[in-house]
XYZ file of C-alpha atoms in Angstrom:
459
model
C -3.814 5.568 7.298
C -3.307 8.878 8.801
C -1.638 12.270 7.871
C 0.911 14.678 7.998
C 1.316 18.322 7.270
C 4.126 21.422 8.166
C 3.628 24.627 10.510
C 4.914 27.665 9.554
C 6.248 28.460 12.680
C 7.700 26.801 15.716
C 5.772 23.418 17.217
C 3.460 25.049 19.964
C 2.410 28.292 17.806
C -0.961 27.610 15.672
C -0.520 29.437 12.471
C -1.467 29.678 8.987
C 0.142 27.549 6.419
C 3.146 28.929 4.703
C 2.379 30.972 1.427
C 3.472 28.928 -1.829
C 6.929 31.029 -2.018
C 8.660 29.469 1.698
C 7.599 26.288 0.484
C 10.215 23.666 -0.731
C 10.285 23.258 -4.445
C 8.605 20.234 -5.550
C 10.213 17.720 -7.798
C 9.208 15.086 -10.261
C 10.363 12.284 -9.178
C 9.909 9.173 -12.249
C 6.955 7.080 -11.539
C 5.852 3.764 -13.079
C 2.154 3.600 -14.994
C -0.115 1.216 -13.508
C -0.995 -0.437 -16.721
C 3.127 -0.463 -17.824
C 3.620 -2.143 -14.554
C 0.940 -5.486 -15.071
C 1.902 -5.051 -19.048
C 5.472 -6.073 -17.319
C 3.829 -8.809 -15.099
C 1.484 -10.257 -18.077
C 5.196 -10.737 -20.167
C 7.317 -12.280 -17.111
C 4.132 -15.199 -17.015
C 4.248 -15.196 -21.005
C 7.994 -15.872 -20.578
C 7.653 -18.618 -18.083
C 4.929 -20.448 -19.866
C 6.630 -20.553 -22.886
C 9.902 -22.309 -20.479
C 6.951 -24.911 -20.341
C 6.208 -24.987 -24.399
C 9.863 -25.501 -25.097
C 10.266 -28.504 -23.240
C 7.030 -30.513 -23.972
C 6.477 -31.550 -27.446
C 3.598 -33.491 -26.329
C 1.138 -34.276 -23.717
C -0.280 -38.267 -23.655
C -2.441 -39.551 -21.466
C -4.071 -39.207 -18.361
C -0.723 -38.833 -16.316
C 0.485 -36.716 -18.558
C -1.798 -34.158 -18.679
C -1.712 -33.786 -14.727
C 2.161 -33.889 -14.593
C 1.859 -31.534 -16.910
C -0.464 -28.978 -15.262
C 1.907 -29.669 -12.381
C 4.236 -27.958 -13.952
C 2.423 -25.377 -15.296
C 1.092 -24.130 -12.024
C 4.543 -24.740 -10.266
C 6.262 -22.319 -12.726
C 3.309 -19.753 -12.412
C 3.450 -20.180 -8.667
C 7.446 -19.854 -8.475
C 7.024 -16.444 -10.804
C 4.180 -15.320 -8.718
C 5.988 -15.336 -5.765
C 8.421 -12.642 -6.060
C 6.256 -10.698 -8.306
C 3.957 -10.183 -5.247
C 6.895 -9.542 -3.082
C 8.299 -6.613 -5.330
C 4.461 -4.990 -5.231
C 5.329 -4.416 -1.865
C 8.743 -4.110 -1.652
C 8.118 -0.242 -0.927
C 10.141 0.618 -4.392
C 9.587 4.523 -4.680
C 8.685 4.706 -8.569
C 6.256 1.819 -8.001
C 4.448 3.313 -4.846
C 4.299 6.635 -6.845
C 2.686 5.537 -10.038
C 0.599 3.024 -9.076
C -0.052 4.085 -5.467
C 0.326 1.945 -2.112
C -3.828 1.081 -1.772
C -3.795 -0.763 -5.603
C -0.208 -2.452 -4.809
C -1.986 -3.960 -1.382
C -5.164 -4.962 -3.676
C -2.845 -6.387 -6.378
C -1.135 -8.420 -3.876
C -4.183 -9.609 -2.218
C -5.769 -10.829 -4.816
C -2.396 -12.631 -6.400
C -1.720 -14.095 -2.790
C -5.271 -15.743 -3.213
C -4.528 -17.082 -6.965
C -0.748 -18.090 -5.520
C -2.139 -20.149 -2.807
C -4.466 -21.558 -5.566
C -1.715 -22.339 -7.851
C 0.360 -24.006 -4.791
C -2.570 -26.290 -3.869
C -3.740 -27.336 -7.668
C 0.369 -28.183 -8.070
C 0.108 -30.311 -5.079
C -2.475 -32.102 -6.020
C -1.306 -32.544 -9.732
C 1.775 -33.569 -9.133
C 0.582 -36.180 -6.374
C -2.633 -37.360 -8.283
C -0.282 -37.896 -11.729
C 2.718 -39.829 -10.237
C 0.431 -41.898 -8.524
C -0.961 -42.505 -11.749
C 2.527 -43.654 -13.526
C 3.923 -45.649 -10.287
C 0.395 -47.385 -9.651
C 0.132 -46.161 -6.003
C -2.667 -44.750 -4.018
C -2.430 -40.641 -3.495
C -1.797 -40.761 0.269
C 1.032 -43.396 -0.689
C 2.758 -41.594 -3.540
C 2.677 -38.051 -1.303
C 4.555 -39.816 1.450
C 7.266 -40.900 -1.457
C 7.187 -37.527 -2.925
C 8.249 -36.106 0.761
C 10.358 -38.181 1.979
C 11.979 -39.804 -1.046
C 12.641 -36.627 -3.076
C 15.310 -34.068 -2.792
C 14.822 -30.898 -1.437
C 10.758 -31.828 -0.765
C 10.580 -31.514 3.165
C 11.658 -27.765 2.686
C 9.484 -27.325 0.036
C 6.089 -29.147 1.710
C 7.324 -27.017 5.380
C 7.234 -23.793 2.926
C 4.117 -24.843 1.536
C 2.406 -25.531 4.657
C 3.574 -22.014 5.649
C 2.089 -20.389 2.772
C -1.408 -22.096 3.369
C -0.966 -20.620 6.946
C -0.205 -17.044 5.606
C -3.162 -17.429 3.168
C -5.197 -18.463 5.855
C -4.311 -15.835 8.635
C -4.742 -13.132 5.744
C -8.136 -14.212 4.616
C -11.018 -11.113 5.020
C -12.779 -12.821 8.227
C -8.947 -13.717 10.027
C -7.679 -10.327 9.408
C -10.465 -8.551 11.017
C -9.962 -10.677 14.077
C -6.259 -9.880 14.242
C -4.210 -6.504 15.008
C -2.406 -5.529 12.108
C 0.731 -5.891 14.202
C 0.072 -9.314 14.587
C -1.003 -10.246 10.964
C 2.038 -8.182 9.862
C 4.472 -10.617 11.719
C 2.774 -13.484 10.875
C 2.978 -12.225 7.157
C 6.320 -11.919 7.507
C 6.643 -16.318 7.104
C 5.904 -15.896 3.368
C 9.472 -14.753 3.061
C 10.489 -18.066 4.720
C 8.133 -20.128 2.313
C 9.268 -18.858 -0.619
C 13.080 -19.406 0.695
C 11.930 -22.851 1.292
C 11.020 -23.466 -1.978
C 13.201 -22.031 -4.362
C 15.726 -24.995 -3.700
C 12.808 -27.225 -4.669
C 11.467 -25.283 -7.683
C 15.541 -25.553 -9.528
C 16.490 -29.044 -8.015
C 13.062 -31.212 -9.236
C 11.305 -28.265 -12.243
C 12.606 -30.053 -15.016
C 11.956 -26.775 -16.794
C 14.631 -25.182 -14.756
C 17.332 -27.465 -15.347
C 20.154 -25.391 -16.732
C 20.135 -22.896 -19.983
C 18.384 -19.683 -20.056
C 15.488 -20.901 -17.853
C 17.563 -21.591 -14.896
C 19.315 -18.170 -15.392
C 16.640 -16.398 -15.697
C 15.069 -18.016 -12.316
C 18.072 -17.459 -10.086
C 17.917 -13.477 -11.640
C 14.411 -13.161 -10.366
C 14.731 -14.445 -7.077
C 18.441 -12.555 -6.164
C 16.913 -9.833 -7.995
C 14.045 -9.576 -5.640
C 15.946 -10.432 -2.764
C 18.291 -7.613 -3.607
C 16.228 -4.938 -4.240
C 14.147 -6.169 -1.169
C 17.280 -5.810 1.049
C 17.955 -2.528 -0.245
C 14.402 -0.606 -0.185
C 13.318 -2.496 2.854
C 16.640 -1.905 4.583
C 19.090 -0.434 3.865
C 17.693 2.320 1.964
C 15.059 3.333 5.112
C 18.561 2.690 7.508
C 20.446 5.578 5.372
C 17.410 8.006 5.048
C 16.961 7.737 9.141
C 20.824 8.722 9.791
C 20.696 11.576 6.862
C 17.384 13.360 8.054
C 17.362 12.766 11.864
C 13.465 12.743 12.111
C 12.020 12.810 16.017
C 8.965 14.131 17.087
C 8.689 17.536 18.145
C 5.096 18.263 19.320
C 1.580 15.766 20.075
C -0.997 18.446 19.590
C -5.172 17.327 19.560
C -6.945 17.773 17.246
C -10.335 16.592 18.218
C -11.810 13.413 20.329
C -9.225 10.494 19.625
C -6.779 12.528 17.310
C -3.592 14.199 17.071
C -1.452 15.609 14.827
C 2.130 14.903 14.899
C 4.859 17.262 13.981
C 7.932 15.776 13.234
C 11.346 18.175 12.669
C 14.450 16.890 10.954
C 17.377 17.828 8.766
C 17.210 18.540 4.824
C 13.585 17.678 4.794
C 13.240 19.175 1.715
C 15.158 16.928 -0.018
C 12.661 14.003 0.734
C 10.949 15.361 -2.255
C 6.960 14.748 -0.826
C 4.192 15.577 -2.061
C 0.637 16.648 -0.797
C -1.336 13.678 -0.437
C 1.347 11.742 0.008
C 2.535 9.271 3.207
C 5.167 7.967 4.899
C 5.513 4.489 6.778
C 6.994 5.685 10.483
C 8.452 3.758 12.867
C 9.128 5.086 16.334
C 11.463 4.306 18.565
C 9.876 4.184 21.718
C 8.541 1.049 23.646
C 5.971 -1.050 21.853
C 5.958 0.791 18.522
C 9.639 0.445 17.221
C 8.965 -2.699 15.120
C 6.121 -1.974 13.476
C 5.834 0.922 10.277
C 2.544 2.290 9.811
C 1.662 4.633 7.012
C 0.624 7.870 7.894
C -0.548 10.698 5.151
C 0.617 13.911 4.880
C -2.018 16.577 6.303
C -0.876 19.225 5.103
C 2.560 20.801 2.563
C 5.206 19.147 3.142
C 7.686 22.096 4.863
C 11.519 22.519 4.673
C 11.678 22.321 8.541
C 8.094 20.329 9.875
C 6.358 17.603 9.075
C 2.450 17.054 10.704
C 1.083 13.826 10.517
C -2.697 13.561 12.102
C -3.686 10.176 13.744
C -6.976 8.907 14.856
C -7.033 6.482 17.850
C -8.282 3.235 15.331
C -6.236 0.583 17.925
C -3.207 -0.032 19.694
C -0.292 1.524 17.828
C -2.622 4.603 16.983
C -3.479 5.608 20.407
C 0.430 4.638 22.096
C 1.492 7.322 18.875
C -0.652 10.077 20.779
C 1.303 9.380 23.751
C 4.648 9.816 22.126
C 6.790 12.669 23.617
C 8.530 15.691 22.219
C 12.315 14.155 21.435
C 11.227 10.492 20.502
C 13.131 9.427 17.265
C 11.276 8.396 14.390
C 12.440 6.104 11.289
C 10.624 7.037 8.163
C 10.541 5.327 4.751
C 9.083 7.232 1.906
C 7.659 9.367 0.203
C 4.737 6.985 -1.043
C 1.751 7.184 -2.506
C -0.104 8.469 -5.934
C -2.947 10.609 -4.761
C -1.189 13.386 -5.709
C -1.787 16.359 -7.867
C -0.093 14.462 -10.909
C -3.993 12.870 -11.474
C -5.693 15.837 -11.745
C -7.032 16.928 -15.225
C -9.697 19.354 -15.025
C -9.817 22.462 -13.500
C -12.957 21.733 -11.341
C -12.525 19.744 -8.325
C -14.222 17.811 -5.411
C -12.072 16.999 -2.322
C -14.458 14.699 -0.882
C -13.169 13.272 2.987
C -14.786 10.532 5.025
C -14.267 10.695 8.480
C -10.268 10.845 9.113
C -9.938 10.576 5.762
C -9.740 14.267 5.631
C -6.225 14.090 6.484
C -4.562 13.857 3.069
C -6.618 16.145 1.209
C -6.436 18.972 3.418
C -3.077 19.289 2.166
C -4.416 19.274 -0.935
C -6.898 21.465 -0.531
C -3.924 24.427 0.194
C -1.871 22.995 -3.420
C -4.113 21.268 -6.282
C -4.688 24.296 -8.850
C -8.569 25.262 -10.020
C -11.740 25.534 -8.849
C -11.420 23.495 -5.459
C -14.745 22.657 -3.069
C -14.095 20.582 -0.052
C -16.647 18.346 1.802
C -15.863 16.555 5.174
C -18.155 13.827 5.991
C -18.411 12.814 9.371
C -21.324 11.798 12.077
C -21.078 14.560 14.712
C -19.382 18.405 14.832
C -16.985 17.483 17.054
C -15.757 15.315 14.749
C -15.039 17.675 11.798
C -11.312 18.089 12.017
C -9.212 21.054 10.450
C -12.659 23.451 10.524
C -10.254 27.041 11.196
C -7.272 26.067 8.763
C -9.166 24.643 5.644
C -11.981 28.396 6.712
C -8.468 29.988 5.955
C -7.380 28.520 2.790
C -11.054 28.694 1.562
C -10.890 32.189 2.250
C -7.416 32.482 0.640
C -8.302 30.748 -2.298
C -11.728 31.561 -3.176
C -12.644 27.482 -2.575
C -15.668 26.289 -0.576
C -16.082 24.048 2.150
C -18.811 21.954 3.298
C -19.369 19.959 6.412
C -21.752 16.920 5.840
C -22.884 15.725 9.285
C -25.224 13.249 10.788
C -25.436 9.452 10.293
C -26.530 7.833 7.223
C -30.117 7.603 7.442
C -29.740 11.318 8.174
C -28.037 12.157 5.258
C -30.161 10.236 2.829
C -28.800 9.568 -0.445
C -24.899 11.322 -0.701
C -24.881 11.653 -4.035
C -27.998 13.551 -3.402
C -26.396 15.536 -1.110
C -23.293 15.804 -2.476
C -25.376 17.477 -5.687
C -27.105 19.896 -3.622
C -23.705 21.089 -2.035
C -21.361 20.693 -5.452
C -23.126 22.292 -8.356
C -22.484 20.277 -11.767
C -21.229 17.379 -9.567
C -21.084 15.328 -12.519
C -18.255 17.591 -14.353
C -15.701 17.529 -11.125
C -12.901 15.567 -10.582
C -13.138 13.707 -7.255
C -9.894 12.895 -4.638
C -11.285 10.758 -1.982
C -10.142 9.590 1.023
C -11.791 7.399 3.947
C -12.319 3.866 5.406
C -12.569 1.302 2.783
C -16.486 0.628 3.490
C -17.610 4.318 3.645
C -15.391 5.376 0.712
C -16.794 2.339 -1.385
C -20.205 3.953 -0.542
C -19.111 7.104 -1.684
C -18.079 5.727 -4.918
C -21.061 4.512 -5.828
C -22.761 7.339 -4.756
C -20.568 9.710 -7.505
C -21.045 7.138 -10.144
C -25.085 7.319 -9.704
C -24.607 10.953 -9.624
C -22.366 11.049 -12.862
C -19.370 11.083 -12.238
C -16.827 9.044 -14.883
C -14.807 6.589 -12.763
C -11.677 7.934 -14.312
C -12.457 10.970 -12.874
C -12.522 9.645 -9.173
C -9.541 9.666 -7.319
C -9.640 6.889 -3.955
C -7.321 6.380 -1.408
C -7.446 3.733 0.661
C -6.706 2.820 4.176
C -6.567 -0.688 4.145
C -2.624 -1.348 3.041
């Protein structure tokens, strides 16, 4: 991810952030608790198991039992699947509370227990009515497909989610740009529309009453609230602010910031630490939205957003000129000030993960110290700006350079920059393996993990 922050005066000019009185007022927006939100999930599956327990007042025999975990794992599958499509739907109060990084890691890791529910209902479903008609497994699937109603969509949607799985697997994705994996993401939405039909025409649990109801409320639900935060929402936003880029300025080897201008950008309601998914309208970058942090307060009249060349759509973004429209969807994100607790406070940024928190670093109240990690000097990025809010707040900052044999043990370090490490909060921000590092490195040291703060770049 990368960031964005607002000038105080005209693109062009460097100057010192805006005092806290020209800023806009922040709000406070509603956002959903991460535990409400799987206490909601853990019901829905309650709910559709107990569709199950209604209808079966007894399981006999081998066949039984597999028709019968058939249907289990069909209904958990069918409620799975828009339940991981709403986690990224991009719904503001969801993004908010629970933050963008832990929706992508919740829908990861139900994709992978999807695609296992898909494949143990295949096999179920095929290995118990071969068991009732007498036939051999590669016999009764050929029946199931081509004798069945609605089962060619439902095995072509099937087939595509095993693809989707496949291509989104650790050791796929790294081999694939994330424009590419994006699009070929994008078939789950296909599968799923596949096999709905499938799931209301042959789930004998489905068949009319409440059940049925209640499954064709899920699926238009999610559709519609898809359509409308995916959308049309993003479609109104882009005609009522008018974002385009107003000025490419480097930053350091490989980065930029971006300042974006716009009308009524105050009443986007952002946050420090908070990001927006941008899509610009210029050749080779208008169908894809990438989320970029805020890098500094959001302003009534700028926004900055600071990318590192990490690929493609990175470096083409440096290349972008002054006038080039820009759709934006958000605010996102929770690593905001709304998790802060104590009054003392480590800001603790991995390479460009600095972005985020040196907007931060000008807003979170307390005692604030700042450390930016990174392999070389050149590489430190924001070194006069966060000098002048240290100086304006009374904060510290730190630079932590060299590779990691030089630096030895960081929590080490960390403990001989950051007095009482132990009794700081921590926000931090970086690359998924360097920041997991880091982690670690803050637990050994002492630090609670509820006091720790990540945000990720993977999403």
């Amino acid at each position: 991810m990368s960031t964005a922050a607002a000038p105080t005066s005209r693109p062009g000019h460097r100057a010192a952030p805006d005092r806290p009185g020209h800023r806009a007022a922040p709000r406070a927006p509603f956002a959903l608790d991460p535990r409400a939100a799987l206490v909601l999930i853990a019901v829905g599956a309650l709910g559709v198991l107990a569709l199950w327990w209604k209808d079966t007042p007894a399981v006999v025999g081998a066949a039984g039992w597999l028709t019968d975990a058939s249907r289990i794992t069909g209904l958990l599958a069918g409620y799975a699947a828009p339940v991981l499509i709403l986690l990224m739907a991009r719904m503001p109060p969801v993004e908010r509370g629970v933050g963008a990084d832990r929706l992508a890691r919740w829908h990861a890791f139900g994709g992978r227990w999807m695609v296992a529910l898909v494949a143990v209902h295949v096999l179920t479903v095929t290995w118990g009515y071969a068991l009732t008609d007498g036939r051999g497994l590669i016999g009764e699937g050929v029946e199931l497909v081509f004798h069945y109603p609605e089962m060619l969509k439902a095995t072509l949607g099937t087939l595509l989610l095993f693809g989707t799985g496949a291509v989104s697997a650790r050791i796929a994705r790294r081999r694939l740009a994330h424009e590419t994996w994006y699009y070929l993401h994008l078939a789950t939405y296909l599968a799923v529309a596949l096999a709905f039909s499938h799931q209301l025409v042959t789930g004998a649990d489905l068949a009319g009453g409440p059940g049925q109801a209640a499954w064709y409320a899920l699926y238009f639900g999610t559709a519609a609230l898809l359509g409308w935060f995916r959308l049309l929402r993003p479609w109104l936003l882009d005609r009522r602010h008018r974002l385009e880029v107003a000025e490419v300025r480097p930053e350091g080897p490989g980065v930029v910031s971006l300042f974006l201008t716009g009308r009524r950008l105050d009443e986007l309601g952002a946050e420090p630490g908070q990001f927006f998914r941008l899509q610009f309208q210029a050749p080779g970058l208008r169908w894809a939205a990438n989320p970029y942090s805020l890098s500094a307060p959001p302003h009534p009249r700028f926004l900055r957003f600071t990318v590192k060349d990490l690929g493609g759509h990175s470096a083409a973004v440096a290349a972008l000129r002054p006038g080039t429209r820009v759709r934006a969807e958000g605010p996102y994100g929770a690593f905001t000030g709304r998790r802060l607790r104590r009054r003392r406070v480590l800001l603790l940024g991995v390479g460009v993960g600095i972005t985020p928190l040196r907007a931060l670093f000008e807003t979170l109240p307390g005692e604030l110290t700042l450390v930016q990690r990174a392999r070389r000097p050149q590489d430190v990025l924001f070194r006069v700006e966060l000098a002048e809010v240290a100086r304006r707040r009374g904060a510290a900052v730190h630079e932590l350079l060299g590779s990691r044999e030089q630096v030895g043990d960081l929590g080490a370090a960390l403990a001989r920059l950051v007095p009482d490490l132990a009794e700081h909060e921590v926000y931090l921000c970086g690359p998924d393996a360097l920041a997991q590092e880091a982690v670690r490195a803050l637990r050994a040291a002492g630090v609670r993990p509820g006091r720790i703060h990540h945000e990720s770049f993977s999403f």
